[in-house]
Coordinates of C-alpha atoms and ligand atoms in Angstrom, one line a residue:
M1 CA 39.8 -8.9 3.1
A2 CA 39.4 -12.4 1.5
S3 CA 35.9 -13.7 1.1
P4 CA 34.5 -16.2 3.6
F5 CA 35.1 -19.9 2.9
S6 CA 32.8 -21.6 0.6
T7 CA 33.1 -25.1 -0.8
A8 CA 32.2 -23.6 -4.2
Q9 CA 35.9 -22.7 -4.8
F10 CA 37.0 -26.3 -4.2
D11 CA 34.0 -27.8 -6.1
E12 CA 35.1 -25.7 -9.0
I13 CA 38.8 -26.5 -9.0
A14 CA 38.2 -30.2 -8.1
P15 CA 38.7 -31.4 -11.8
V16 CA 42.1 -29.8 -12.0
Y17 CA 43.1 -29.9 -8.3
D18 CA 45.4 -32.9 -8.3
E19 CA 47.4 -32.0 -11.4
S20 CA 47.7 -28.4 -10.4
R21 CA 48.9 -29.1 -6.9
G22 CA 51.9 -31.4 -7.6
G23 CA 49.9 -34.5 -8.5
T24 CA 50.9 -37.9 -7.2
A25 CA 54.5 -36.8 -6.5
R26 CA 53.3 -34.4 -3.8
A27 CA 50.8 -36.9 -2.4
A28 CA 53.4 -39.7 -2.3
G29 CA 55.8 -37.3 -0.6
F30 CA 53.3 -36.4 2.1
A31 CA 52.4 -40.1 2.6
E32 CA 56.1 -40.8 3.1
Q33 CA 56.3 -38.1 5.7
L34 CA 53.2 -39.2 7.5
A35 CA 53.6 -43.0 7.4
P36 CA 56.5 -43.3 9.9
L37 CA 54.3 -41.4 12.5
L38 CA 51.3 -43.6 12.0
D39 CA 50.4 -47.0 13.5
P40 CA 49.4 -49.2 10.6
A41 CA 47.3 -51.3 12.9
R42 CA 44.9 -48.5 13.6
P43 CA 42.6 -46.5 11.2
V44 CA 43.6 -43.0 10.2
L45 CA 41.0 -40.1 10.0
D46 CA 41.9 -37.7 7.2
I47 CA 40.2 -34.4 8.0
G48 CA 39.8 -32.4 4.8
V49 CA 40.6 -35.4 2.6
G50 CA 39.9 -33.4 -0.6
T51 CA 40.3 -35.6 -3.7
G52 CA 41.8 -38.4 -1.6
I53 CA 45.1 -38.2 -3.4
V54 CA 47.1 -38.3 -0.1
A55 CA 44.8 -40.8 1.5
A56 CA 45.2 -43.1 -1.5
E57 CA 49.0 -42.9 -1.1
L58 CA 48.7 -43.8 2.6
T59 CA 46.3 -46.7 1.7
A60 CA 48.9 -47.9 -0.8
R61 CA 51.4 -48.0 2.1
G62 CA 49.1 -50.2 4.2
H63 CA 47.1 -47.7 6.2
R64 CA 43.3 -47.9 6.5
V65 CA 42.1 -44.3 5.9
V66 CA 38.7 -42.8 6.3
G67 CA 38.1 -39.2 5.2
I68 CA 35.8 -36.2 5.7
D69 CA 35.5 -33.2 3.5
L70 CA 33.0 -30.4 3.0
S71 CA 33.3 -30.1 -0.7
P72 CA 31.1 -32.5 -2.7
G73 CA 33.2 -31.9 -5.8
M74 CA 36.4 -32.8 -4.1
L75 CA 34.8 -35.7 -2.4
A76 CA 33.4 -37.3 -5.6
R77 CA 37.0 -37.8 -6.6
A78 CA 38.0 -39.2 -3.2
R79 CA 35.1 -41.6 -3.5
A80 CA 36.4 -42.9 -6.8
R81 CA 39.7 -43.6 -5.0
L82 CA 38.5 -44.7 -1.5
G83 CA 34.9 -45.8 -2.0
N84 CA 32.5 -45.5 0.9
R85 CA 35.4 -44.7 3.3
V86 CA 34.8 -41.0 2.7
A87 CA 31.9 -38.8 3.7
V88 CA 30.8 -35.2 3.4
G89 CA 31.2 -33.4 6.7
D90 CA 32.5 -30.3 8.4
A91 CA 35.9 -30.5 10.1
G92 CA 34.4 -28.2 12.7
R93 CA 31.5 -30.6 13.4
L94 CA 33.0 -34.0 12.7
P95 CA 30.5 -36.9 12.2
V96 CA 32.7 -39.0 14.4
R97 CA 32.2 -40.5 17.9
T98 CA 34.0 -38.8 20.9
A99 CA 37.3 -40.5 21.9
S100 CA 37.0 -43.0 19.0
V101 CA 40.1 -42.2 17.0
T102 CA 43.8 -42.8 17.7
Q103 CA 45.3 -40.9 14.8
A104 CA 44.1 -38.1 12.5
V105 CA 45.8 -36.2 9.8
S106 CA 45.2 -33.0 7.8
T107 CA 47.3 -31.9 4.8
W108 CA 46.8 -28.4 3.4
L109 CA 43.5 -27.9 5.3
L110 CA 44.1 -25.2 7.9
H111 CA 45.1 -22.4 5.5
A112 CA 42.0 -23.1 3.4
G113 CA 39.4 -21.2 5.6
P114 CA 37.9 -23.5 8.2
D115 CA 37.4 -22.2 11.7
R116 CA 40.7 -23.5 13.2
R117 CA 39.4 -23.3 16.8
A118 CA 36.5 -25.6 15.8
V119 CA 38.8 -28.0 13.9
F120 CA 41.2 -28.4 16.8
G121 CA 38.2 -28.6 19.2
E122 CA 36.8 -31.4 17.1
A123 CA 40.2 -33.2 16.7
A124 CA 40.6 -33.0 20.5
R125 CA 37.1 -34.4 21.0
V126 CA 37.4 -37.4 18.6
L127 CA 40.9 -38.4 19.7
R128 CA 41.5 -40.8 22.5
P129 CA 43.9 -39.6 25.2
G130 CA 47.4 -40.0 23.8
G131 CA 46.0 -39.9 20.3
R132 CA 47.7 -37.7 17.7
Y133 CA 46.7 -35.1 15.1
L134 CA 49.3 -34.8 12.4
V135 CA 49.2 -31.7 10.2
I136 CA 51.1 -30.8 7.1
P137 CA 50.8 -27.1 6.6
A138 CA 50.5 -25.3 3.3
R139 CA 52.3 -22.2 4.4
G140 CA 54.6 -23.5 7.1
G141 CA 57.7 -22.0 5.6
R142 CA 57.6 -19.1 3.2
P143 CA 60.5 -18.6 0.7
T144 CA 62.3 -15.3 1.2
D145 CA 63.8 -14.9 -2.3
D146 CA 62.9 -11.9 -4.4
I147 CA 59.6 -13.4 -5.5
G148 CA 58.9 -14.6 -2.0
R149 CA 59.4 -11.1 -0.5
I150 CA 56.8 -9.6 -2.7
V151 CA 54.4 -12.5 -2.4
N152 CA 54.8 -12.6 1.4
E153 CA 54.1 -8.9 1.7
L154 CA 51.0 -9.3 -0.5
E155 CA 49.9 -12.2 1.7
D156 CA 50.3 -10.1 4.8
Q157 CA 48.3 -7.3 3.3
L158 CA 45.5 -9.7 2.2
D159 CA 45.4 -11.4 5.5
P160 CA 46.6 -9.0 8.2
E161 CA 45.2 -11.2 11.0
G162 CA 47.2 -14.2 9.8
T163 CA 44.0 -16.3 9.5
R164 CA 45.5 -18.1 6.5
Q165 CA 48.8 -18.9 8.1
D166 CA 49.1 -22.4 9.3
G167 CA 52.6 -22.8 10.7
P168 CA 53.4 -23.8 14.3
E169 CA 53.5 -20.2 15.7
T170 CA 49.9 -19.7 14.6
L171 CA 48.5 -23.1 15.3
A172 CA 50.2 -24.2 18.6
P173 CA 48.3 -21.6 20.7
V174 CA 44.9 -22.5 19.1
A175 CA 45.5 -26.2 19.6
A176 CA 46.5 -25.6 23.3
E177 CA 43.2 -23.7 23.9
R178 CA 41.4 -26.8 22.7
G179 CA 43.4 -29.4 24.7
L180 CA 45.9 -30.5 22.1
V181 CA 49.6 -30.1 22.9
Y182 CA 52.0 -29.2 20.1
E183 CA 54.9 -31.6 20.3
G184 CA 57.0 -30.2 17.5
T185 CA 57.8 -31.0 13.9
A186 CA 58.9 -34.2 12.2
S187 CA 59.7 -35.6 8.8
E188 CA 61.1 -32.4 7.4
R189 CA 61.5 -32.6 3.6
P190 CA 63.0 -29.8 1.6
T191 CA 61.5 -29.3 -1.8
T192 CA 62.6 -27.1 -4.6
F193 CA 60.7 -25.8 -7.5
E194 CA 61.2 -23.2 -10.3
V195 CA 59.1 -20.2 -11.2
S196 CA 59.9 -16.9 -13.0
P197 CA 58.6 -13.6 -11.6
R198 CA 56.6 -13.2 -14.8
D199 CA 54.9 -16.7 -14.4
M200 CA 54.2 -15.9 -10.8
A201 CA 52.5 -12.6 -11.8
R202 CA 50.6 -14.5 -14.4
S203 CA 49.4 -17.1 -11.9
L204 CA 48.5 -14.5 -9.3
S205 CA 46.4 -12.4 -11.7
S206 CA 44.5 -15.3 -13.3
G207 CA 41.5 -16.9 -11.8
G208 CA 41.1 -14.8 -8.6
L209 CA 42.6 -17.5 -6.4
F210 CA 45.5 -16.1 -4.5
T211 CA 48.4 -18.5 -4.8
G212 CA 45.8 -21.2 -5.3
A213 CA 44.8 -20.9 -1.6
W214 CA 41.9 -18.6 -1.2
P215 CA 39.6 -16.3 -3.3
V216 CA 40.5 -12.7 -3.6
G217 CA 37.6 -10.2 -3.8
A218 CA 37.4 -7.4 -6.3
E219 CA 38.3 -4.9 -3.4
D220 CA 41.7 -6.5 -3.2
A221 CA 42.4 -6.4 -6.9
P222 CA 44.6 -3.2 -6.7
L223 CA 46.9 -4.9 -4.1
L224 CA 47.2 -7.9 -6.3
E225 CA 47.9 -5.8 -9.4
R226 CA 50.6 -3.8 -7.5
A227 CA 52.3 -7.0 -6.5
C228 CA 52.2 -8.3 -10.1
E229 CA 53.7 -5.0 -11.3
R230 CA 56.5 -5.4 -8.7
L231 CA 57.1 -9.0 -9.8
R232 CA 57.3 -8.0 -13.5
A233 CA 59.8 -5.2 -12.5
L234 CA 62.3 -7.6 -10.9
P235 CA 65.6 -8.1 -12.8
D236 CA 65.3 -10.8 -15.4
P237 CA 61.6 -11.4 -14.9
E238 CA 61.6 -14.3 -17.4
V239 CA 64.3 -16.2 -15.7
P240 CA 63.0 -18.9 -13.3
R241 CA 64.2 -18.8 -9.7
V242 CA 65.0 -22.0 -8.0
R243 CA 62.9 -21.7 -4.9
T244 CA 63.3 -23.8 -1.7
M245 CA 60.6 -24.7 0.8
A246 CA 60.4 -27.4 3.4
D247 CA 57.3 -29.6 4.0
F248 CA 57.0 -30.9 7.5
V249 CA 54.6 -32.6 9.8
M250 CA 53.4 -30.8 13.0
I251 CA 52.4 -33.2 15.8
F252 CA 49.6 -32.4 18.2
T253 CA 48.8 -34.8 21.0
R254 CA 45.6 -35.2 23.0
T255 CA 46.6 -35.2 26.6
G256 CA 44.6 -36.6 29.6
Ligands
LIG301 C1 43.8 -27.5 -0.3 S1 42.6 -28.8 -0.1 C2 43.6 -30.1 0.5 C3 43.0 -31.5 0.2 C4 43.9 -32.7 0.6 N1 44.0 -32.8 2.1 C5 45.2 -32.6 -0.1 O1 46.2 -32.5 0.6 O2 45.2 -32.7 -1.3 C6 41.7 -28.3 1.3 C7 40.4 -29.1 1.5 O3 39.9 -28.8 2.7 C8 38.5 -28.9 2.6 N2 37.9 -28.1 3.6 C9 37.9 -26.7 3.9 N3 37.2 -26.4 4.9 C10 36.7 -27.5 5.4 C11 35.8 -27.8 6.5 N4 35.4 -26.9 7.3 N5 35.5 -29.1 6.7 C12 35.9 -30.1 5.9 N6 36.7 -29.9 4.8 C13 37.1 -28.6 4.6 C14 38.2 -28.3 1.2 O4 36.9 -28.7 0.7 C15 39.4 -29.0 0.4 O5 39.0 -30.2 -0.1

């Protein structure tokens, strides 16, 4: 099993987080997807704002964003971008008044280890009736190419309960329990990237962070090593595969 969430992992990767996660291009892409779903006249609460890279892109598009994050290391970077509009706080215990928010967003938060029931409960609490929580998942769609089949199998072995999955099938029931209705997806944007099996194996076996998303304990090292061996045994392991994924926004609405 993966270790429990700690901000230490994000504090540690904060200095390289932006550049190793698609940089401004990813953030601008997310902002383009979110912006048409947001009312520019109302503030946006970014839950799990991280380094503020997405929030900064929303700000550049005319939105007033305030952000919360649990990791002081990530937040120090967000503060450099957004000043005192960010604060340390737990998404599961938001330092925000009840029914005071019209729109909230989270990008790549719910796979990262927070208690989703608590996060949706808090989103439901702080949203006004009719308010929306927009979520861009990290693992909404998983590529099923030869690399993907191995990585997906590994992911399922490391996380048999699916607690790191953050697509609609997993999140809609949790949201419903907490009073948020899943309305569907919007702003789908296919993205392609290239990686060779050998590079994927290298990235999986370095640093102990499984696909950059969560820490893998020593007890899971044999599973990881087996997956790396299978990746290196694929035909033409040095040849990059063009991999396609789709980023999309999930819309959750606070009813009543
Ligand atoms: C993968 S990063 C995404 C950051 C940012 N939203 C982005 O798209 O670049 C996940 C962030 O969620 C934060 N996080 C995880 N659990 C949290 C919690 N319970 N409360 C607040 N932030 C949390 C982490 O500290 C980290 O900054």
